[in-house]
Short mmCIF file of C-alpha atoms and ligand atoms in Angstrom, two decimals:
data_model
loop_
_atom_site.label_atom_id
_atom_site.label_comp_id
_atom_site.label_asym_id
_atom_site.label_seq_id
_atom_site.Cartn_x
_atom_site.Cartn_y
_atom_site.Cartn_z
CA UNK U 531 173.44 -88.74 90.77
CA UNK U 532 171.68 -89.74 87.83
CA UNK U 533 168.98 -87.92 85.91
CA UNK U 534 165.86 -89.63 87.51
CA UNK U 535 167.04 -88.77 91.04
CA UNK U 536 168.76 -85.57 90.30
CA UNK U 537 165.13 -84.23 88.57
CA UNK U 538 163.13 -85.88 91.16
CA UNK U 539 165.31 -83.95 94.01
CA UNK U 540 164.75 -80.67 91.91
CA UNK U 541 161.16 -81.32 92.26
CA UNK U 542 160.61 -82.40 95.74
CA UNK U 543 163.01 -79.17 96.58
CA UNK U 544 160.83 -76.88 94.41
CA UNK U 545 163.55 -75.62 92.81
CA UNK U 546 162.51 -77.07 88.97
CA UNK U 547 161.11 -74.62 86.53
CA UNK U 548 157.81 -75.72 85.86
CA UNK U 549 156.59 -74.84 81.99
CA UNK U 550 152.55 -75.10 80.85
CA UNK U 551 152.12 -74.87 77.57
CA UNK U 552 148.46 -73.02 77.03
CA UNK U 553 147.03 -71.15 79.70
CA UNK U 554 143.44 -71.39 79.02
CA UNK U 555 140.52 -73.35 81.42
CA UNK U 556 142.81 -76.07 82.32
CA UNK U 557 146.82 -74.64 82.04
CA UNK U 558 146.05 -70.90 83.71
CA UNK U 559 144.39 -72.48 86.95
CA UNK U 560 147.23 -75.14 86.78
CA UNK U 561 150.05 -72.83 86.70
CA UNK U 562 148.73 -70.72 89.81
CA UNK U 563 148.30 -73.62 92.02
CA UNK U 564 152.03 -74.52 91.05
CA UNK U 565 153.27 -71.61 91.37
CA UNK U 566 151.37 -71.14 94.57
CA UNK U 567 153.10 -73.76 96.34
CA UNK U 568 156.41 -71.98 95.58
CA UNK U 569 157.64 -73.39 91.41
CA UNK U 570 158.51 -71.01 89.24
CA UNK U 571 156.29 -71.89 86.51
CA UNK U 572 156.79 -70.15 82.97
CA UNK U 573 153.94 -70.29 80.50
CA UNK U 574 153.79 -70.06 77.13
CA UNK U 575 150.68 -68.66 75.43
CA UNK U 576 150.24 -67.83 71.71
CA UNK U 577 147.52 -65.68 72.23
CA UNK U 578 149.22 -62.29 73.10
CA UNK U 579 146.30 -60.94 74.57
CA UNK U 580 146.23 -63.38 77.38
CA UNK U 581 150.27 -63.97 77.83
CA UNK U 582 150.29 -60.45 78.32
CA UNK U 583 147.21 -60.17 81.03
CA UNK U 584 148.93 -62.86 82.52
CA UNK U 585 152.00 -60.37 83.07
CA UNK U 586 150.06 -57.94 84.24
CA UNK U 587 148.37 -60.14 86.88
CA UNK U 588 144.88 -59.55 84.84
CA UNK U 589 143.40 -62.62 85.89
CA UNK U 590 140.42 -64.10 82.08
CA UNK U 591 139.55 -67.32 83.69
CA UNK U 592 136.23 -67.67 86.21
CA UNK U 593 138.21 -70.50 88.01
CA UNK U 594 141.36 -68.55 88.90
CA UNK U 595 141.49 -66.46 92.09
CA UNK U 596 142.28 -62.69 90.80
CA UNK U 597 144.15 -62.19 94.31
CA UNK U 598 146.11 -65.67 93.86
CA UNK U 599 146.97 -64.73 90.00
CA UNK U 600 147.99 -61.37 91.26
CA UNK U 601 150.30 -62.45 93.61
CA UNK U 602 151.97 -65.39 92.44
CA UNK U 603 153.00 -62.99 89.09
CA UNK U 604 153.72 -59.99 91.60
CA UNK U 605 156.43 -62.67 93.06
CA UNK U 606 157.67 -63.18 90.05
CA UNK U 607 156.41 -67.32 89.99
CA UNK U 608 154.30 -66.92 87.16
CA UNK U 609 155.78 -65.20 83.84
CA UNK U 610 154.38 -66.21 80.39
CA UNK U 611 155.93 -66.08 77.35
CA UNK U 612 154.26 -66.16 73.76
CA UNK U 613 157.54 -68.40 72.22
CA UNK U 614 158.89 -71.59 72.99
CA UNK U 615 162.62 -70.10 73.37
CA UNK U 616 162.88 -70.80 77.27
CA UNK U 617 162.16 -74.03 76.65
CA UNK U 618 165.27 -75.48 77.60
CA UNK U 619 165.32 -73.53 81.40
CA UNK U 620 162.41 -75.70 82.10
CA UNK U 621 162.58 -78.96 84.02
CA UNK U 622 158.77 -80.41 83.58
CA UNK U 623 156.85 -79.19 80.48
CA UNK U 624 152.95 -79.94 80.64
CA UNK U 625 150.72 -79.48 77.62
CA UNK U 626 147.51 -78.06 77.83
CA UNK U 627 146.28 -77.06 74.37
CA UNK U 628 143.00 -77.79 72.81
CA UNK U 629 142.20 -80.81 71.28
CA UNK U 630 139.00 -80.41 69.26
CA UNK U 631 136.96 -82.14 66.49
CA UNK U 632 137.26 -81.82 62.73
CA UNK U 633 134.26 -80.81 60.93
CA UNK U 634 133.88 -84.95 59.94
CA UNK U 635 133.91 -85.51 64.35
CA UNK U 636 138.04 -86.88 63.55
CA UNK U 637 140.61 -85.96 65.90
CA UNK U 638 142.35 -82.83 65.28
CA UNK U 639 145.73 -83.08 66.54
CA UNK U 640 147.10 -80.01 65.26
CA UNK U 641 147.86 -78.03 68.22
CA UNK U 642 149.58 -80.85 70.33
CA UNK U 643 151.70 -81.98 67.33
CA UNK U 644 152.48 -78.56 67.10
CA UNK U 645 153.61 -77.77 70.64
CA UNK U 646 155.27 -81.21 70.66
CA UNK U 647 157.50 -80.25 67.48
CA UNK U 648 158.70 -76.79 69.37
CA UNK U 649 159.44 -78.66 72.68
CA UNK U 650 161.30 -81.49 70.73
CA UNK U 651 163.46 -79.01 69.00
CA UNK U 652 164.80 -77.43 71.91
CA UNK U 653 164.72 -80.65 74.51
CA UNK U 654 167.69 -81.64 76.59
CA UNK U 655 168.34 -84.27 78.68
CA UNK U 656 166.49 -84.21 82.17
CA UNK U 657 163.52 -82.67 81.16
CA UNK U 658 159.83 -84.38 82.32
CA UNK U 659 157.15 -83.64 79.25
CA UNK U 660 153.67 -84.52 80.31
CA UNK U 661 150.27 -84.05 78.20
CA UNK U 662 147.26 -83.12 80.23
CA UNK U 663 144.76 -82.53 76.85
CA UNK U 664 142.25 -85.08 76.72
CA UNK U 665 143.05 -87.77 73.60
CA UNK U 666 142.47 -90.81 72.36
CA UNK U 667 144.42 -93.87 73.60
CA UNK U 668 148.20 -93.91 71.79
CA UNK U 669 148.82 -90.17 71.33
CA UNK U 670 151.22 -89.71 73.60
CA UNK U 671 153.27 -92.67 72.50
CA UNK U 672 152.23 -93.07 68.97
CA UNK U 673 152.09 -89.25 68.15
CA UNK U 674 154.59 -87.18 70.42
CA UNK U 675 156.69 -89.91 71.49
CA UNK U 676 158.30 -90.44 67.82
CA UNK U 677 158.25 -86.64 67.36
CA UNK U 678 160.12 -86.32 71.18
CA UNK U 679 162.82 -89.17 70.42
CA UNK U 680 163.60 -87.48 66.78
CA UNK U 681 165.71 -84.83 68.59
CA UNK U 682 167.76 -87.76 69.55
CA UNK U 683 167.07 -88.34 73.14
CA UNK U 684 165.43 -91.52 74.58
CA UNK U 685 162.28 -91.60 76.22
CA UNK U 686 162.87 -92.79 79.82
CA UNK U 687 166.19 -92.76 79.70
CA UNK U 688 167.20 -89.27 78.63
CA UNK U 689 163.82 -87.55 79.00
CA UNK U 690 160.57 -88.39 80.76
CA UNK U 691 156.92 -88.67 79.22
CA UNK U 692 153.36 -89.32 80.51
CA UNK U 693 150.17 -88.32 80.12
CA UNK U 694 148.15 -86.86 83.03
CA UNK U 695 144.69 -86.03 81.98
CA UNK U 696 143.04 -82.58 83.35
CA UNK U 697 139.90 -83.99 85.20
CA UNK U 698 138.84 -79.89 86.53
CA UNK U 699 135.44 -79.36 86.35
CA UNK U 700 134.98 -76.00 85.42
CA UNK U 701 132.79 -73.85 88.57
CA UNK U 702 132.58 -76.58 91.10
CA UNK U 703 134.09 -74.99 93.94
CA UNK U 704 133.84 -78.46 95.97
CA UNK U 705 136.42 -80.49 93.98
CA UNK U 706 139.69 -78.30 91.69
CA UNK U 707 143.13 -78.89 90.62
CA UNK U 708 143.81 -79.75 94.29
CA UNK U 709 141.77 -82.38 95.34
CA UNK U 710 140.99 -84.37 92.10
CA UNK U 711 142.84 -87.29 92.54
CA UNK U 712 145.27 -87.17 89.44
CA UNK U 713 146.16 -89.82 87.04
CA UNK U 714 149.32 -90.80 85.49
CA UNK U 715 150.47 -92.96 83.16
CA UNK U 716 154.30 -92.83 81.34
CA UNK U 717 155.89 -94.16 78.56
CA UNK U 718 158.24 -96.32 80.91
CA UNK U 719 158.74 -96.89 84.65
CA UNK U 720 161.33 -93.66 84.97
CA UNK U 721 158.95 -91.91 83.27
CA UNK U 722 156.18 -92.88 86.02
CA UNK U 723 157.92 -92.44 88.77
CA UNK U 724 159.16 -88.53 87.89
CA UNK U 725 155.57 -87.88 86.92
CA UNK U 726 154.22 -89.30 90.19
CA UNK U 727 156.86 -87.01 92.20
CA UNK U 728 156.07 -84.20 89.81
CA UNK U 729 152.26 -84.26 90.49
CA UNK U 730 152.30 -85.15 94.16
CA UNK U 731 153.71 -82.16 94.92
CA UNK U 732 150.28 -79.99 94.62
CA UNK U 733 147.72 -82.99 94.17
CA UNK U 734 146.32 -84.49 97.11
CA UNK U 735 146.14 -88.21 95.82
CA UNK U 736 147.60 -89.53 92.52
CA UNK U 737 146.61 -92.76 91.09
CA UNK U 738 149.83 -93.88 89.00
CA UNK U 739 148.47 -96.60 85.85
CA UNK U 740 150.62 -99.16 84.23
CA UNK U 741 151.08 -96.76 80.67
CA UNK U 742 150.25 -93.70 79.15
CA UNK U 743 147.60 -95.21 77.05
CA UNK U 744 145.71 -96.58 80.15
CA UNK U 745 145.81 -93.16 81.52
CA UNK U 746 144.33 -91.94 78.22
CA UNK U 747 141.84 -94.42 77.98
CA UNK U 748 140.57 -93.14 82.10
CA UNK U 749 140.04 -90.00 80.94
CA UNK U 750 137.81 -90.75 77.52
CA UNK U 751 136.35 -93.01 79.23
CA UNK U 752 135.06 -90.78 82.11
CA UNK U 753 133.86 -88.37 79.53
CA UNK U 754 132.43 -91.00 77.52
CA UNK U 755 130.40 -92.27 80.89
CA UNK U 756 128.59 -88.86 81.17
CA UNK U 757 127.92 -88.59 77.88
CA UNK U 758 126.22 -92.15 77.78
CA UNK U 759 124.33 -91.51 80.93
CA UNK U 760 122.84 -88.16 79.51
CA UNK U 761 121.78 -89.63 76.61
CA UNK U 762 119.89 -92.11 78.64
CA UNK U 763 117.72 -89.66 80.36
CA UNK U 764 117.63 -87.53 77.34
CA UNK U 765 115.90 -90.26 75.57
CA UNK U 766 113.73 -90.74 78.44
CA UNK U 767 112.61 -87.17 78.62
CA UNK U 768 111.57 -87.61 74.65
CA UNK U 769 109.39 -90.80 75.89
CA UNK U 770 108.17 -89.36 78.62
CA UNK U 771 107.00 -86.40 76.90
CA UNK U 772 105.13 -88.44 74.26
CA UNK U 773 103.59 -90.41 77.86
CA UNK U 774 102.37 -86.93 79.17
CA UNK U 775 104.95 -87.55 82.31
CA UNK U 776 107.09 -85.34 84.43
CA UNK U 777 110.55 -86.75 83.41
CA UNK U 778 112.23 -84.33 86.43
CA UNK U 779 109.56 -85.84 88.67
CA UNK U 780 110.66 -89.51 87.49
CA UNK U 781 114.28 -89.12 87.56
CA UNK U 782 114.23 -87.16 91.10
CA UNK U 783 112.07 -90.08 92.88
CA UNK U 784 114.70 -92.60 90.98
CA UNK U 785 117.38 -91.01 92.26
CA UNK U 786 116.44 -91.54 96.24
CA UNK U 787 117.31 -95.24 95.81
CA UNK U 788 120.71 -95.00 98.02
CA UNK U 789 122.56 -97.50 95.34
CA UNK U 790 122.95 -98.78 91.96
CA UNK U 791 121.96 -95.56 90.29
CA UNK U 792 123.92 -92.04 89.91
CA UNK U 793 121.75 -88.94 89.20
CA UNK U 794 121.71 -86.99 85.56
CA UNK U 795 119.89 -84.83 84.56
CA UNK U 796 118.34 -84.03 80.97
CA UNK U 797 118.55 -80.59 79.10
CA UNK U 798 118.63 -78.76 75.64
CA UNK U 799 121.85 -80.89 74.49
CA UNK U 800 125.26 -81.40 75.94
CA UNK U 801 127.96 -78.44 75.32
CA UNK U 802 131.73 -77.41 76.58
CA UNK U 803 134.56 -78.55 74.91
CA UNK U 804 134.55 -82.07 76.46
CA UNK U 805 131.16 -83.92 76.64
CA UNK U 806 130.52 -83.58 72.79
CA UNK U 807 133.71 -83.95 71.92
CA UNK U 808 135.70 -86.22 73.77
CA UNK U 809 134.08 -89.45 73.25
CA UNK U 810 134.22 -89.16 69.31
CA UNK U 811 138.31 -88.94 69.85
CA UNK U 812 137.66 -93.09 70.86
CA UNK U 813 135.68 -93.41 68.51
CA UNK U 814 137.67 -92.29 65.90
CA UNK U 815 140.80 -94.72 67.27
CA UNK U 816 138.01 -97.88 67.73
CA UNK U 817 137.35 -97.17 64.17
CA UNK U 818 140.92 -97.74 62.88
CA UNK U 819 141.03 -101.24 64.76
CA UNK U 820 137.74 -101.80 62.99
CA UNK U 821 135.57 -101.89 65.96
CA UNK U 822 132.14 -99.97 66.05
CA UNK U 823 131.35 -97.94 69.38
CA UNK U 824 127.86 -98.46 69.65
CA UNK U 825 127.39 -96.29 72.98
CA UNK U 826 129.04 -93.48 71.92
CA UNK U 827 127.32 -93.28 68.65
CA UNK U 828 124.02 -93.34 69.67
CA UNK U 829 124.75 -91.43 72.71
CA UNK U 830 126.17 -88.45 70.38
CA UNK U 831 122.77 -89.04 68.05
CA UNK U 832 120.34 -88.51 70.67
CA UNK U 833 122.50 -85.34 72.27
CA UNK U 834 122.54 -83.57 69.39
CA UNK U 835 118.95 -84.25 68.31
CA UNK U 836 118.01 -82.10 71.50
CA UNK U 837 117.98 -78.95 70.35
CA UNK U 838 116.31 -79.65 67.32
CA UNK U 839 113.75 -81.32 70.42
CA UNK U 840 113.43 -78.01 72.07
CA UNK U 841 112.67 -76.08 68.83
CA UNK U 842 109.76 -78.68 68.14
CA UNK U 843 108.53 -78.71 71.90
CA UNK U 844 109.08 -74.85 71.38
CA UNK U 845 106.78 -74.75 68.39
CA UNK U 846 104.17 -77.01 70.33
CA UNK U 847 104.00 -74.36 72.88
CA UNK U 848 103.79 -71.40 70.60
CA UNK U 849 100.85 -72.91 68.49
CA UNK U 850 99.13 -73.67 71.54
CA UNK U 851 99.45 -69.81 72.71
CA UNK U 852 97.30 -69.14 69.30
CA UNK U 853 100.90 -67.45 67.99
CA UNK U 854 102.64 -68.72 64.66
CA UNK U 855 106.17 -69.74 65.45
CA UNK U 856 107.30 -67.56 62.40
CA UNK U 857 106.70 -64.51 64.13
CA UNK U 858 107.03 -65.38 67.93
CA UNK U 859 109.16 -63.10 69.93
CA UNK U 860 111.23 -65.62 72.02
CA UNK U 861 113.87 -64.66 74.91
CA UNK U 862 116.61 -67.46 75.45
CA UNK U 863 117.53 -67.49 78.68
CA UNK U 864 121.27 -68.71 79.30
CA UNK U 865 123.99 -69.24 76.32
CA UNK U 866 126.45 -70.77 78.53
CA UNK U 867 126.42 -74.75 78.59
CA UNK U 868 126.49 -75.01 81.83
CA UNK U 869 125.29 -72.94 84.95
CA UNK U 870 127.16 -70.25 86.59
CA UNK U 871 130.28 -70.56 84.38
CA UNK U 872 130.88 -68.31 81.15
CA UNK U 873 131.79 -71.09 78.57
CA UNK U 874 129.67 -70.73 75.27
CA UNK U 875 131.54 -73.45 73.39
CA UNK U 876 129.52 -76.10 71.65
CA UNK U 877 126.64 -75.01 73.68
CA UNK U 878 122.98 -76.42 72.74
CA UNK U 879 121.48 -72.87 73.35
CA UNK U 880 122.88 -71.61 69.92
CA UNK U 881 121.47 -74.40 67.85
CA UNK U 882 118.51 -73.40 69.69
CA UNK U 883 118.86 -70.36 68.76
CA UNK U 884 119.79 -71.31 65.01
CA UNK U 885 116.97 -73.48 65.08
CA UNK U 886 114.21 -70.79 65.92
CA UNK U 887 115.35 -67.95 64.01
CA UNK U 888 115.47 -70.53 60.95
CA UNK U 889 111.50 -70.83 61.51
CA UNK U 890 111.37 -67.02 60.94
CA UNK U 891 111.27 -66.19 65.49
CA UNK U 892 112.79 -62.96 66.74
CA UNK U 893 114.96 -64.49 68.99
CA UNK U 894 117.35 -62.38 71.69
CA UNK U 895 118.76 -63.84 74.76
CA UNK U 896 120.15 -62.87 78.11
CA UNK U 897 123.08 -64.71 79.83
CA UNK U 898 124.42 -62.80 83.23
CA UNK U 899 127.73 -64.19 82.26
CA UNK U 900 127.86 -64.23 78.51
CA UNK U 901 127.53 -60.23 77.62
CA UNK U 902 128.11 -60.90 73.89
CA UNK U 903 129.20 -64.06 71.77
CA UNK U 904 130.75 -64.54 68.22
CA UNK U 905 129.99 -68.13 66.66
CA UNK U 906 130.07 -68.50 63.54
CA UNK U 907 127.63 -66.98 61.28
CA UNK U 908 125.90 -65.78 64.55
CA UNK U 909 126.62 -63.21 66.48
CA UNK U 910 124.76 -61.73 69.39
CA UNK U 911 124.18 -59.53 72.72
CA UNK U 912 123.02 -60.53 76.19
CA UNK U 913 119.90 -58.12 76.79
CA UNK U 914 119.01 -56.69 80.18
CA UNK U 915 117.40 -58.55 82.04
CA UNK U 916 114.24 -56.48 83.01
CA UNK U 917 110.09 -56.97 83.79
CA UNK U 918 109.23 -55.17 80.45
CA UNK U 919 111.64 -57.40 78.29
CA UNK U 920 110.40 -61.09 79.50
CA UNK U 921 106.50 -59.56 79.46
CA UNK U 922 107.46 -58.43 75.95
CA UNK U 923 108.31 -61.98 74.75
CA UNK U 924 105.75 -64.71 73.75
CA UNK U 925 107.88 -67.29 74.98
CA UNK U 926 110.94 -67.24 77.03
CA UNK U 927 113.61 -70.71 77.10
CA UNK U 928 115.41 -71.30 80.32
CA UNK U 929 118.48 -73.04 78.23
CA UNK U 930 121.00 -72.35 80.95
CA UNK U 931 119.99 -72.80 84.53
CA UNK U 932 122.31 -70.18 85.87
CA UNK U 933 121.58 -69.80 89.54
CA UNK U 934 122.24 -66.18 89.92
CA UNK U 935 118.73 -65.58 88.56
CA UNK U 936 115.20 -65.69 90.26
CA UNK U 937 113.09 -67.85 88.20
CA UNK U 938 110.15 -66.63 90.14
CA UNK U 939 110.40 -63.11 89.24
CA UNK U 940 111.35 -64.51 85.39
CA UNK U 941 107.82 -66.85 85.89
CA UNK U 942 105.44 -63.94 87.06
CA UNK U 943 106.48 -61.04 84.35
CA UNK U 944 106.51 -63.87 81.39
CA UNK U 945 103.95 -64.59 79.05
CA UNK U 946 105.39 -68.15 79.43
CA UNK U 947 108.05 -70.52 80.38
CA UNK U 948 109.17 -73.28 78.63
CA UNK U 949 111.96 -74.45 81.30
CA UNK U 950 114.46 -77.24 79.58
CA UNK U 951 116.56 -77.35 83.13
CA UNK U 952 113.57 -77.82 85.48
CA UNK U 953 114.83 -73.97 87.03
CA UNK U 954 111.57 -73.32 88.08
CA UNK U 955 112.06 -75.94 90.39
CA UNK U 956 111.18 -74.64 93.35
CA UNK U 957 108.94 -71.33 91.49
CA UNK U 958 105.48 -71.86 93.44
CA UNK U 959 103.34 -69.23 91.83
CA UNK U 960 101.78 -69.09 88.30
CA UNK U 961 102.97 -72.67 87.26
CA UNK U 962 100.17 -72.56 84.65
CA UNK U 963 102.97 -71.00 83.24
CA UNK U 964 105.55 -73.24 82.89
CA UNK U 965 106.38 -76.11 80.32
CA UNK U 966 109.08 -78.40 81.62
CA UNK U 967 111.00 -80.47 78.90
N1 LIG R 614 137.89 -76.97 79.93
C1 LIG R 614 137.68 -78.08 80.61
O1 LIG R 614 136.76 -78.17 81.40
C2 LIG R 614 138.61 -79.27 80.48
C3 LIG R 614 138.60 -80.24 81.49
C4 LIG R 614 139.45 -81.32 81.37
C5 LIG R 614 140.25 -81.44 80.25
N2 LIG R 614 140.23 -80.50 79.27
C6 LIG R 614 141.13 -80.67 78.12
O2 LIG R 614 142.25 -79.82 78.31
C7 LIG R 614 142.72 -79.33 77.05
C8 LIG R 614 142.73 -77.82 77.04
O3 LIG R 614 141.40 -77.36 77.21
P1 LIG R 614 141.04 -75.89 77.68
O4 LIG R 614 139.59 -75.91 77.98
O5 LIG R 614 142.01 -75.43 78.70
O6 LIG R 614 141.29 -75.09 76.31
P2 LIG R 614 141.44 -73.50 76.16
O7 LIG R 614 141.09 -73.21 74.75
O8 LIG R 614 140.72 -72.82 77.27
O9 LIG R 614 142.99 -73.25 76.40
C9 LIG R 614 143.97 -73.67 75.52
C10 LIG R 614 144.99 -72.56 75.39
O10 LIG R 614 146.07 -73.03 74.59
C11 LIG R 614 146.50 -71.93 73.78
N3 LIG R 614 147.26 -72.47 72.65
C12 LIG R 614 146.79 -73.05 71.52
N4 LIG R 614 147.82 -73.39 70.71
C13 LIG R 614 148.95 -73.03 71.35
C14 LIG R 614 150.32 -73.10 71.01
N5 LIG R 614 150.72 -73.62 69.85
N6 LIG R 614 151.21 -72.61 71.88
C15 LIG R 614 150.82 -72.06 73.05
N7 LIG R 614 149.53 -71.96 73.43
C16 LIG R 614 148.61 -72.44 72.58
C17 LIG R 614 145.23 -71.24 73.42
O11 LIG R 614 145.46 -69.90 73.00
C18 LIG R 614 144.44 -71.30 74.73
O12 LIG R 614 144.67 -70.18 75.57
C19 LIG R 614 141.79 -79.95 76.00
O13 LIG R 614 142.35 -81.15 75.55
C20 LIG R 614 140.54 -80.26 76.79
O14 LIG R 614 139.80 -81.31 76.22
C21 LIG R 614 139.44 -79.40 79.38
#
């Protein structure tokens, strides 16, 4: 039996060793669903912290069952490791590592070059290698290909490369690992085929493309779509304040129309490690074939002029109260970018926060799933929330609609409201109260 067929029999049997490379958001929820279905998956972590909760079945990631973590490691299917020695036991090898931004918005490859290096120097022939971090078009064959082949194997003949981009959406319990149809492109057509088998095994429906790149391209793309769209009804909550009209009530009548039009929704700025991030990883490539992005970039201006939107709106607000800005006590309520999940990266809340305490405000906040944060130069704790602390405030800032709280409690103990989510959505007393953005 060849390679192709003798690795696709190991998978389709369950018997290949399954190895995820960074078990964070995407790779720990990834490696329980494979393990799950009966792979022994081995992950490698170089945070000791979390390879070693892993061990101990101590489940650090909202998405993750703590029952299902528990009991794939008491089985011994899940074991992580914080080196790349058992490498060569495993038969697939999926990256999930970050892929962030440079301080200049470049690609910072760092991480995957790095994790690409360690697999190449222990590869053998057989082996399936498939990236799952979000990148721009041509990393997996411009960037790990050359570093895969320089251990002397060829791709798609000895060893087998694609890229299948991580579409999870972090806290929606509707669609996960399982039912997001998953694409893959490879580096050649044995490459495809191995990665198809590979993912079909836990995915529900996977959408096989013609390359890696095209794969890549999906997945910026996608990311680049949402971006777009909430700049579009960012900028038309910035009109539509200067108009003296209810944005929320304009977008939510728009959004009956059964076609032609997908609802978004605008807010204090976009935050998470993809929205604000991904996108800039094309532009960054379109930019070295001397093409200008024009979406992106002015879909990343207007995102991150929010915050600095809320401050000003925030100011507005205060000076209308009768209460200088410089010495406003402000409650923010909700650090995390998005509701119900515990992610603080890149969220717009912080510049808020920046933003205010730069005008000289005595700003706290209070997140029900952020109990402290470290970013930065600022670092901070999630205050109770009680009647006496939102009465105390002059203003408080709904940054983060979490649903766990009852924004008509919040409304009738606070001074005032200045809702950037439209929370108080449904709130029917005191809406004298409220400012919406
Ligand atoms: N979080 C999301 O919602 C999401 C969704 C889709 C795609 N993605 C993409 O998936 C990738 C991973 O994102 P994430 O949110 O899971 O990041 P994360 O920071 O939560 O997890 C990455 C993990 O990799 C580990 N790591 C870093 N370098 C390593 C190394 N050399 N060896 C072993 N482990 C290493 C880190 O310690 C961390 O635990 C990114 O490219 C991201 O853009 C993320």
């Amino acid at each position: 039996m060849d390679i192709k067929s003798e690795l696709i029999q190991k998978i389709q049997s369950r018997t290949a060793i399954v190895g995820v490379v960074g078990l964070g958001y995407v790779g720990l929820p990834f490696a329980v669903e494979k393990a799950k279905v009966g792979f022994k998956v081995i992950g490698i972590e170089n945070n000791p912290i979390r390879a070693a909760k892993v061990n101990r079945g101590e489940n650090y990631i909202q998405d993750v069952r703590d029952e299902e973590l528990r009991e794939v490691v008491s089985k011994g299917l899940l074991v992580a490791d914080t080196g790349f020695d058992r490498v060569p036991e495993m038969d697939v090898i999926v990256i999930c590592v970050p892929t962030p931004l440079t301080k200049n918005l470049t690609p910072d490859l760092q991480y995957v070059e790095k994790v690409t290096r360690e697999v190449a120097a222990r590869l053998r022939p057989g082996q399936l290698v498939s990236l799952e971090s979000t990148t721009y078009p041509g990393t997996t064959e411009e960037v790990m290909l050359p570093i895969l082949e320089s251990s002397g194997l060829k791709a798609d003949r000895d060893f087998f490369l694609v890229h299948s981009p991580e579409r999870v959406d972090p806290g929606n319990k509707r669609y996960t690992t399982r039912n997001i149809c998953k694409v893959v492109g490879g580096v050649g057509p044995n490459s495809l085929e191995v990665g198809v088998a590979f993912y079909s095994q836990t995915v529900e429906r996977v959408i096989p493309v013609s390359s890696a790149k095209v794969a890549e391209m999906v997945k910026v793309f996608e990311n680049t779509f949402r971006a777009v769209n909430i700049a579009l009804v960012n900028e038309l909550a910035l009109l539509c304040d200067r108009m003296g009209i209810n944005v929320w009530e304009v977008l939510e009548a728009a959004f009956t129309k059964p076609f032609g039009i997908m609802p978004f929704w605008p807010g204090p700025g976009v935050g998470g490690h993809c929205i604000p991030v991904d996108p800039h990883y094309l532009e960054w490539k379109a930019k070295e074939l001397n093409f200008n992005t024009h979406f992106i970039a002015l879909a990343g201006e207007i995102n991150r002029r929010m915050p600095e939107f809320v401050r000003e709106k925030a100011n507005r607000i205060l000076n209308r109260l009768g209460i200088p800005p410089s010495r406003a006590k402000i409650l923010v309520l909700g650090v995390a970018y998005k509701r119900d999940l515990n992610d603080y990266r890149e969220s717009p809340a912080l510049e808020v926060i920046r933003l205010l305490r730069a005008d000289g405000a005595e700003v706290v906040y209070h997140d029900p799933y952020v109990p402290s944060f470290r970013d930065g130069d600022l670092a901070m704790e999630s205050q109770p929330l009680t009647a006496e602390l939102l009465s105390s405030q002059d203003l408080v800032i709904i940054t983060t609609d979490h649903t766990t709280i009852d924004y008509e409690w919040v409304v009738a103990h606070a001074k005032h409201v200045f809702d950037t989510r439209n929370a108080t959505k449904n709130v029917q007393e005191n809406r004298n109260k409220i400012t919406l953005l």
